[in-house]
Coordinates of C-alpha atoms and ligand atoms in Angstrom, one line a residue:
Chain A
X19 CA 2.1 -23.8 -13.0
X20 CA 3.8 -20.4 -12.9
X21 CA 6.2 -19.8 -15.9
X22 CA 9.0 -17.1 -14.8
X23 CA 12.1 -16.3 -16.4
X24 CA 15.3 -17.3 -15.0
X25 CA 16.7 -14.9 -12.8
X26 CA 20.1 -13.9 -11.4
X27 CA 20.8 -14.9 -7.8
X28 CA 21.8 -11.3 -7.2
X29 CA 18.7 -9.8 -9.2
X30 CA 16.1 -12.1 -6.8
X31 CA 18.8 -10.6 -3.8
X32 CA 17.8 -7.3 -4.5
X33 CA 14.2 -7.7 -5.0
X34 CA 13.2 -10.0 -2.5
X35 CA 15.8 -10.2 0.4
X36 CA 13.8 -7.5 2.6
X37 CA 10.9 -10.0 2.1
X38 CA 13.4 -13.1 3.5
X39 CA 14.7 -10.6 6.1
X40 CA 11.1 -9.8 7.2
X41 CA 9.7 -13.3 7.7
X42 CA 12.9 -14.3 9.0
X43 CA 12.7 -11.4 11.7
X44 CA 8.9 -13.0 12.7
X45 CA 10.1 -16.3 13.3
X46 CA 13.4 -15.8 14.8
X47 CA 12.3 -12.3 16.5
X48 CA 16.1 -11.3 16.7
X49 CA 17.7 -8.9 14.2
X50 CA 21.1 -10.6 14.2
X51 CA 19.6 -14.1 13.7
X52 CA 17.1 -12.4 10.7
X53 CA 19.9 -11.0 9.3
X54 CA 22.2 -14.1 9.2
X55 CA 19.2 -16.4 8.5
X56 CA 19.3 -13.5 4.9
X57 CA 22.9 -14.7 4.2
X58 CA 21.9 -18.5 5.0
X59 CA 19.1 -18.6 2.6
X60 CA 20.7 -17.1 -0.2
X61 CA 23.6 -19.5 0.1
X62 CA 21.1 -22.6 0.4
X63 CA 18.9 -20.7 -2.7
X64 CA 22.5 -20.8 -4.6
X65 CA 23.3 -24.4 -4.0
X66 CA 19.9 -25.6 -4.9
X67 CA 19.2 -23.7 -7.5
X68 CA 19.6 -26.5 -9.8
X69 CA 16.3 -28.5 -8.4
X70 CA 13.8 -25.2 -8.9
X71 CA 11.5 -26.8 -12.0
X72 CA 9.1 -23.3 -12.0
X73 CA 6.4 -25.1 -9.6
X74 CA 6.0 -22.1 -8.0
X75 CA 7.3 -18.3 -8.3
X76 CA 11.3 -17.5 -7.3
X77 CA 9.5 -15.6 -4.1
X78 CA 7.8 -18.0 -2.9
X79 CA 10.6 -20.7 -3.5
X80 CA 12.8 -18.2 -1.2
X81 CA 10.2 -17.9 1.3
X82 CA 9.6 -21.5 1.9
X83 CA 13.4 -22.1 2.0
X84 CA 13.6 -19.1 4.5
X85 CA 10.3 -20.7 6.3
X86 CA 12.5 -24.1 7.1
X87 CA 15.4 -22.3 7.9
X88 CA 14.1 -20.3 10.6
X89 CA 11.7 -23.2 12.1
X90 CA 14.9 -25.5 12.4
X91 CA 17.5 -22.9 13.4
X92 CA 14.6 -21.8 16.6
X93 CA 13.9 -25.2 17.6
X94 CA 18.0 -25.4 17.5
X95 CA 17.7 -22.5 19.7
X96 CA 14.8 -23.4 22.2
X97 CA 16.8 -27.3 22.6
X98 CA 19.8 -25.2 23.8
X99 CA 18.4 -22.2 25.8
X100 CA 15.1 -22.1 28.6
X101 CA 13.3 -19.9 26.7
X102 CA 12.8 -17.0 28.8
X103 CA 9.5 -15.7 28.0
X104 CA 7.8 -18.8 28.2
X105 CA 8.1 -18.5 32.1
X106 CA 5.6 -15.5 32.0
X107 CA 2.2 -16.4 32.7
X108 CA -0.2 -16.2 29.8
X109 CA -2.8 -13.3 30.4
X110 CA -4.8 -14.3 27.4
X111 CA -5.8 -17.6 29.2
X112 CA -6.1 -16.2 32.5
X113 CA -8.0 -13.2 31.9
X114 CA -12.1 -12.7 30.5
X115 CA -12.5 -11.7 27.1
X116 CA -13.6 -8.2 27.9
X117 CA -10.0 -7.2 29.8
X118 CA -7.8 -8.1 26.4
X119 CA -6.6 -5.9 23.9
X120 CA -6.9 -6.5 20.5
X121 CA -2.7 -6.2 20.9
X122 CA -3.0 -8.6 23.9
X123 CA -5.0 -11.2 21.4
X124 CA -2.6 -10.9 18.5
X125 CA 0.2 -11.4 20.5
X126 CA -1.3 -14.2 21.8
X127 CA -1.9 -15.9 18.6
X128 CA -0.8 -19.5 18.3
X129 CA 2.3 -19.7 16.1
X130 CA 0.6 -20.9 12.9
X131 CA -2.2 -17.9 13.4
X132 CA 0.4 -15.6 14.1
X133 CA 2.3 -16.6 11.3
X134 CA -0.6 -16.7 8.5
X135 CA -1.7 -13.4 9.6
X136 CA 1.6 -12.1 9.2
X137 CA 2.0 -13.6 6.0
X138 CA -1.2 -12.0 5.0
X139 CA -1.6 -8.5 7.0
X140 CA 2.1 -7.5 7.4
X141 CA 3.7 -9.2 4.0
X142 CA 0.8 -8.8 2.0
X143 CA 1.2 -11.8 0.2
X144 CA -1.8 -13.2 -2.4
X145 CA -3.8 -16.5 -0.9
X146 CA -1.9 -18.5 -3.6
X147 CA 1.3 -17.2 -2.5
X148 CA 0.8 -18.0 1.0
X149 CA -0.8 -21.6 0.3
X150 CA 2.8 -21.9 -1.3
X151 CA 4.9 -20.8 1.1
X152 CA 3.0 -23.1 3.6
X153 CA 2.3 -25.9 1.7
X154 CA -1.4 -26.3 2.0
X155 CA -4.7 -25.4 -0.3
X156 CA -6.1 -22.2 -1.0
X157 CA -9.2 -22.8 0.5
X158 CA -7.2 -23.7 3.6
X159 CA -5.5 -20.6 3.6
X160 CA -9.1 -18.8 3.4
X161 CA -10.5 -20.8 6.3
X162 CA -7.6 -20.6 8.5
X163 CA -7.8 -16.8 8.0
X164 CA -11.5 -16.6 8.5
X165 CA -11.0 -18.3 11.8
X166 CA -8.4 -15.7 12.9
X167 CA -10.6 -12.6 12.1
X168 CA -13.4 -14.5 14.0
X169 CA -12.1 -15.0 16.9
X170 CA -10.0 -11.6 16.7
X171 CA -13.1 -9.1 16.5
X172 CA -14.4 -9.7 19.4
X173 CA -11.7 -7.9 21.1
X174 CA -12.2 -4.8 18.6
X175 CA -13.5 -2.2 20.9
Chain B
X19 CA -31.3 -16.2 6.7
X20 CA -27.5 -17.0 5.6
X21 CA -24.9 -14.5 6.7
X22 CA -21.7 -13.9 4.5
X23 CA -18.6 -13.5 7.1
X24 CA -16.2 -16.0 5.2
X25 CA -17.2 -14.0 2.0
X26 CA -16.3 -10.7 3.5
X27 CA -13.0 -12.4 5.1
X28 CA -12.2 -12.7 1.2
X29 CA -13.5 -9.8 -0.4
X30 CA -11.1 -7.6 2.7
X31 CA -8.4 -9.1 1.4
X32 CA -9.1 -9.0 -2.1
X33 CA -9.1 -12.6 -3.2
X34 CA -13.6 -12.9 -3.7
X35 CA -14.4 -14.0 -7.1
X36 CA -15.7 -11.3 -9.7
X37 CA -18.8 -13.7 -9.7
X38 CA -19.3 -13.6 -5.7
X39 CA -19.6 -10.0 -5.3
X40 CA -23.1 -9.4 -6.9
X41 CA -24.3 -11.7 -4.4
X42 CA -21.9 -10.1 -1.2
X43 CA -23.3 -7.1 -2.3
X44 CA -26.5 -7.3 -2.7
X45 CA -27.1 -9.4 0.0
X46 CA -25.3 -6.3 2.6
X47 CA -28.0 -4.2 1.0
X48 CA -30.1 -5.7 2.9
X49 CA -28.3 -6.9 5.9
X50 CA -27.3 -4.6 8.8
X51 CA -25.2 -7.6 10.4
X52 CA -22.7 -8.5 7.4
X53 CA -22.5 -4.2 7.2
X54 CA -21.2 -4.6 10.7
X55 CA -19.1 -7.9 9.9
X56 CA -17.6 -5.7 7.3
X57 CA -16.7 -2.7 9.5
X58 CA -15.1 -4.8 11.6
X59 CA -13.5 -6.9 9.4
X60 CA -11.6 -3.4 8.1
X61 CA -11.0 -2.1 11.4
X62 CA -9.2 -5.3 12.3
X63 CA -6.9 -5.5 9.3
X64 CA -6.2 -2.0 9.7
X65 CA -5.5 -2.8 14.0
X66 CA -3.5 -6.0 12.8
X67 CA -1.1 -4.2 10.0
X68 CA -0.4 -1.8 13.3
X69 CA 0.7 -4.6 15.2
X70 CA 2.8 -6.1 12.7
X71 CA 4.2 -3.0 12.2
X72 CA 5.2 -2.2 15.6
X73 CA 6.6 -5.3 16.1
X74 CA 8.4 -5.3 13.5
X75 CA 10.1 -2.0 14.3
X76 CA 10.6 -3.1 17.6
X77 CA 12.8 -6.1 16.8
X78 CA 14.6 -4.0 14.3
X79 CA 15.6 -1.6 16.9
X80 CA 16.0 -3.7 19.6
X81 CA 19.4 -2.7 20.1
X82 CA 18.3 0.7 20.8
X83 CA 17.3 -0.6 23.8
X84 CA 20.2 -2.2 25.5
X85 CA 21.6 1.1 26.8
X86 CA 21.7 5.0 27.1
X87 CA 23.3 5.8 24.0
X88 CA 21.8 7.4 21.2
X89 CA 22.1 5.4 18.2
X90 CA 23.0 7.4 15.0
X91 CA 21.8 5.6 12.4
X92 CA 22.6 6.7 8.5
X93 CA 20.0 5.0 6.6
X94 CA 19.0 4.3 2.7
X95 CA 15.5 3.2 2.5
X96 CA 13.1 3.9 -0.7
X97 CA 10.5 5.2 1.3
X98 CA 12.2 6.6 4.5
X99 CA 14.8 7.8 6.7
X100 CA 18.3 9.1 6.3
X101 CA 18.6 9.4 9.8
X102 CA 17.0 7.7 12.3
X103 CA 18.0 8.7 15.9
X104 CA 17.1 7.1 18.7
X105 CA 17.0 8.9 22.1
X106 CA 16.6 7.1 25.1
X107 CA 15.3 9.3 27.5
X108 CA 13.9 7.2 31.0
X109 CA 13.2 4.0 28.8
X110 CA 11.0 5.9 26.1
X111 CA 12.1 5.7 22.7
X112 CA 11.9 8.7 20.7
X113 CA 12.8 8.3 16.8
X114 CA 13.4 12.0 14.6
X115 CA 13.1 11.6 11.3
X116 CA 14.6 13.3 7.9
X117 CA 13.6 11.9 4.7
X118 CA 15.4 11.5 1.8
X119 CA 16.7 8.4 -0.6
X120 CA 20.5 7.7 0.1
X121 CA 22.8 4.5 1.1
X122 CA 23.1 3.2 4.0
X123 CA 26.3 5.0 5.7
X124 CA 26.9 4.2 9.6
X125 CA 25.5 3.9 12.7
X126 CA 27.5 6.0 15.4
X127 CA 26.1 5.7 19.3
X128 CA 26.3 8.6 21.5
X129 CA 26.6 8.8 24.9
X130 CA 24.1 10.8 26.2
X131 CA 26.3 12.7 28.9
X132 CA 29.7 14.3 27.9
X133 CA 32.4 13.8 30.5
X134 CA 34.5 14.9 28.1
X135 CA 33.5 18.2 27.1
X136 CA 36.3 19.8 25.3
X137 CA 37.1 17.2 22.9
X138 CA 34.5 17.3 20.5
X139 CA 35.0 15.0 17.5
X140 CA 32.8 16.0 14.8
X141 CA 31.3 13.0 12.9
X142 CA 32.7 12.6 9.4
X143 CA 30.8 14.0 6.8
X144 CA 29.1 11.2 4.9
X145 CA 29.9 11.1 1.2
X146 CA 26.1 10.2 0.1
X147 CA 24.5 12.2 2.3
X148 CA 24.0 15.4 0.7
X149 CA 22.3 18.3 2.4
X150 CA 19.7 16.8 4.8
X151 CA 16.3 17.8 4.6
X152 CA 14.5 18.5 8.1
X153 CA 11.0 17.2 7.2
X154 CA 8.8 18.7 9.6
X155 CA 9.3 19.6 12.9
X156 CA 11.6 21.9 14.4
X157 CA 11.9 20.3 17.2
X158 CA 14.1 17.1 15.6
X159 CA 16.1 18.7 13.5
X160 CA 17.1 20.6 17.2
X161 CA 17.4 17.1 18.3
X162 CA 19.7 16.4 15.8
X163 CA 21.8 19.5 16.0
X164 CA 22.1 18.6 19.8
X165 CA 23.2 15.1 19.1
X166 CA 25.7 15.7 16.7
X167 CA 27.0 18.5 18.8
X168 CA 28.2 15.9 21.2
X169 CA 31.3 14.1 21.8
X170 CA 30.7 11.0 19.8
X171 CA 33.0 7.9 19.0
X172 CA 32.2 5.0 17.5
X173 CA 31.9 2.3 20.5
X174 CA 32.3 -1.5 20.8
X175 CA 30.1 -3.9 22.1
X176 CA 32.9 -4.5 25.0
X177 CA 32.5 -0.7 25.8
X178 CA 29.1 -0.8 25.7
X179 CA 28.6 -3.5 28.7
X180 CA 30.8 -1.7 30.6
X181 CA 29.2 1.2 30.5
X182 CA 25.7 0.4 30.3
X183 CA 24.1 2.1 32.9
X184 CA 20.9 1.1 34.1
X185 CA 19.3 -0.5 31.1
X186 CA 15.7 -0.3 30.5
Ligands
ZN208 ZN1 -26.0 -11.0 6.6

C-alpha cells in the first residue's frame, strides 16, 4: 500500500493533467475529445474524491479514471458513427512479414498491445504503475510486454 | 542452453531485480544471441518511443491539417516552443521552432495568399512574450518574419470551411 499525502485537486491538475491529456489523446485519437475527456476526469476525480483510501498513488487513480472514461466515451462514439478507418483493408494481415515496417507493425497492434506499450514506451510509467492503471499483476504486465517486443523485432531492419 | 529474452525485456526497461543481473550478465558474456536480443531489444524501444511520438504530435496538430492556413501558435511549454508555425505547403507540414519558457498566448491562422495586400494588420504584441530567440536556423526565423508580415486575422471555424481550399 502506497502512503501519499493528501493533495489539492488543483496541485494533482497541474502535475498530472498532461499525463490525463496524453492517454486520453491515445485512446480517443482526437485533440478536442482528449482535451474535454481532461475537464471530464477532473470533475469525476473531484466528486469522488471522497472514496480514494491510498490503494494506489493520486496518478494512477487519475489514470484509471481517465482509462474508463475514454473506453466508454469511444465505444459511445463507434455505437453512433461507422468508424471510418475500419473500412481500410488491413495491410499487416495481408502482407508477408518481410514487406512491414516496424511503423506498419506498431500501428497495427491490437488495442491492449498498443495501449501497454504506450503506457510503457511513450508514458514511461513503472510496471507497478501500469499493472495499476490496468488492473492486472505485475508479472502480467512483464509478460504482455515481452510478448510485444517478440513479436515486434522481427520487423527491426 | 537457456536463453534470457524475458530477462532482457525487464532489464530494458529497468524493472530486473538487483539479484538477476549477475546472472543476465554473466550469462551475455558468454552468449552472442542474448547480445543480439539485447541490441534489438534497445533499438526497438528507441523505434517505438519514435512512433509514439509522432503520433502523438500528429493528433495534436491535426488541425493543422484541415486547410491552407498557417497556424500561429503562441506556446508555453517547459521544454519547448514559443512559437510553433505550421506551414502547409502541398500537404507537407513544416514546423519552425523558437525556444523559450512563456504562457500559452494565441493561436492566429494565416492565410497563405494575401488578396488583400494593403491592409496589413500587425498581430498584437503578446504581453509574455518577451524578445523571441531564433534558435538555430536562419531560415525559420525568415519564415517567421514572412508570416507575420502577412495580412492575418483571427478566423472562425465558419470561415474556415468556406474557404478551405483543397484540403490535404
Ligand atoms: Zn543466450
Amino acid at each position: 500500500m502506497i502512503f501519499e499525502k493528501k493533495r489539492s485537486a488543483k496541485e494533482l491538475f497541474q502535475t498530472y493533467s498532461g499525463d490525463v491529456f496524453n492517454y486520453s489523446l491515445s485512446i480517443l485519437k482526437d485533440y478536442d475529445d482528449a482535451k474535454d475527456a481532461v475537464q471530464e476526469v477532473f470533475i469525476r476525480f473531484i466528486k469522488s474524491e471522497e472514496t480514494f483510501r491510498g490503494e494506489c498513488s493520486y496518478k494512477t487513480w487519475l489514470l484509471t479514471i481517465t482509462r474508463n472514461y475514454c473506453y466508454r466515451k469511444s465505444e459511445g462514439k463507434s455505437n453512433q458513427l461507422q468508424k471510418i478507418d475500419g473500412a481500410l483493408p488491413n495491410a499487416y494481415e495481408m502482407n508477408i512479414d518481410s514487406s512491414i515496417s516496424l511503423n506498419d507493425a506498431l500501428a497495427e497492434l491490437s488495442k491492449d498491445e498498443y495501449e501497454i506499450f504506450y503506457l510503457r514506451e511513450y508514458a514511461g510509467y513503472s510496471y507497478l504503475e501500469i499493472a495499476e492503471i490496468l488492473k492486472i499483476s505485475v508479472d502480467n504486465v512483464k509478460v504482455k510486454l515481452y510478448r510485444v517486443r517478440q513479436r515486434l523485432r522481427k520487423y527491426l531492419k | 542452453m537457456k536463453h534470457y529474452d524475458f530477462e532482457i525485456s525487464l532489464f530494458v526497461d529497468g524493472e530486473l531485480a538487483e539479484e538477476d543481473k549477475e546472472k543476465l550478465f554473466a550469462h551475455m558474456a558468454a552468449c552472442k544471441e542474448c547480445r543480439n536480443t539485447f541490441e534489438e531489444y534497445l533499438r526497438l524501444k528507441e523505434k517505438s518511443k519514435d512512433f509514439f511520438i509522432q503520433k502523438m504530435d500528429k493528433l495534436k496538430n491535426k488541425d493543422a491539417g484541415k486547410n491552407k492556413f498557417y497556424k500561429i501558435s503562441f506556446y508555453a511549454s517547459a521544454a519547448a516552443a514559443v512559437i510553433l508555425i505550421m506551414l502547409l505547403a502541398g500537404g507537407k507540414e513544416r514546423t519552425a521552432y523558437i525556444a523559450k519558457t512563456e504562457v500559452k498566448y494565441d493561436t492566429v491562422y494565416v492565410s497563405e495568399k494575401s488578396e488583400s495586400a494593403g491592409q496589413i494588420k500587425k498581430l498584437p504584441a503578446p504581453q509574455a512574450v518577451k524578445k523571441k530567440e531564433t534558435s538555430k536556423q536562419d531560415e525559420d526565423s525568415k519564415i517567421i518574419e514572412y508570416v507575420m508580415s502577412l495580412p492575418s486575422e483571427k478566423i472562425t471555424e465558419a470561415d474556415l470551411v468556406k474557404q478551405e481550399n483543397g484540403s490535404m
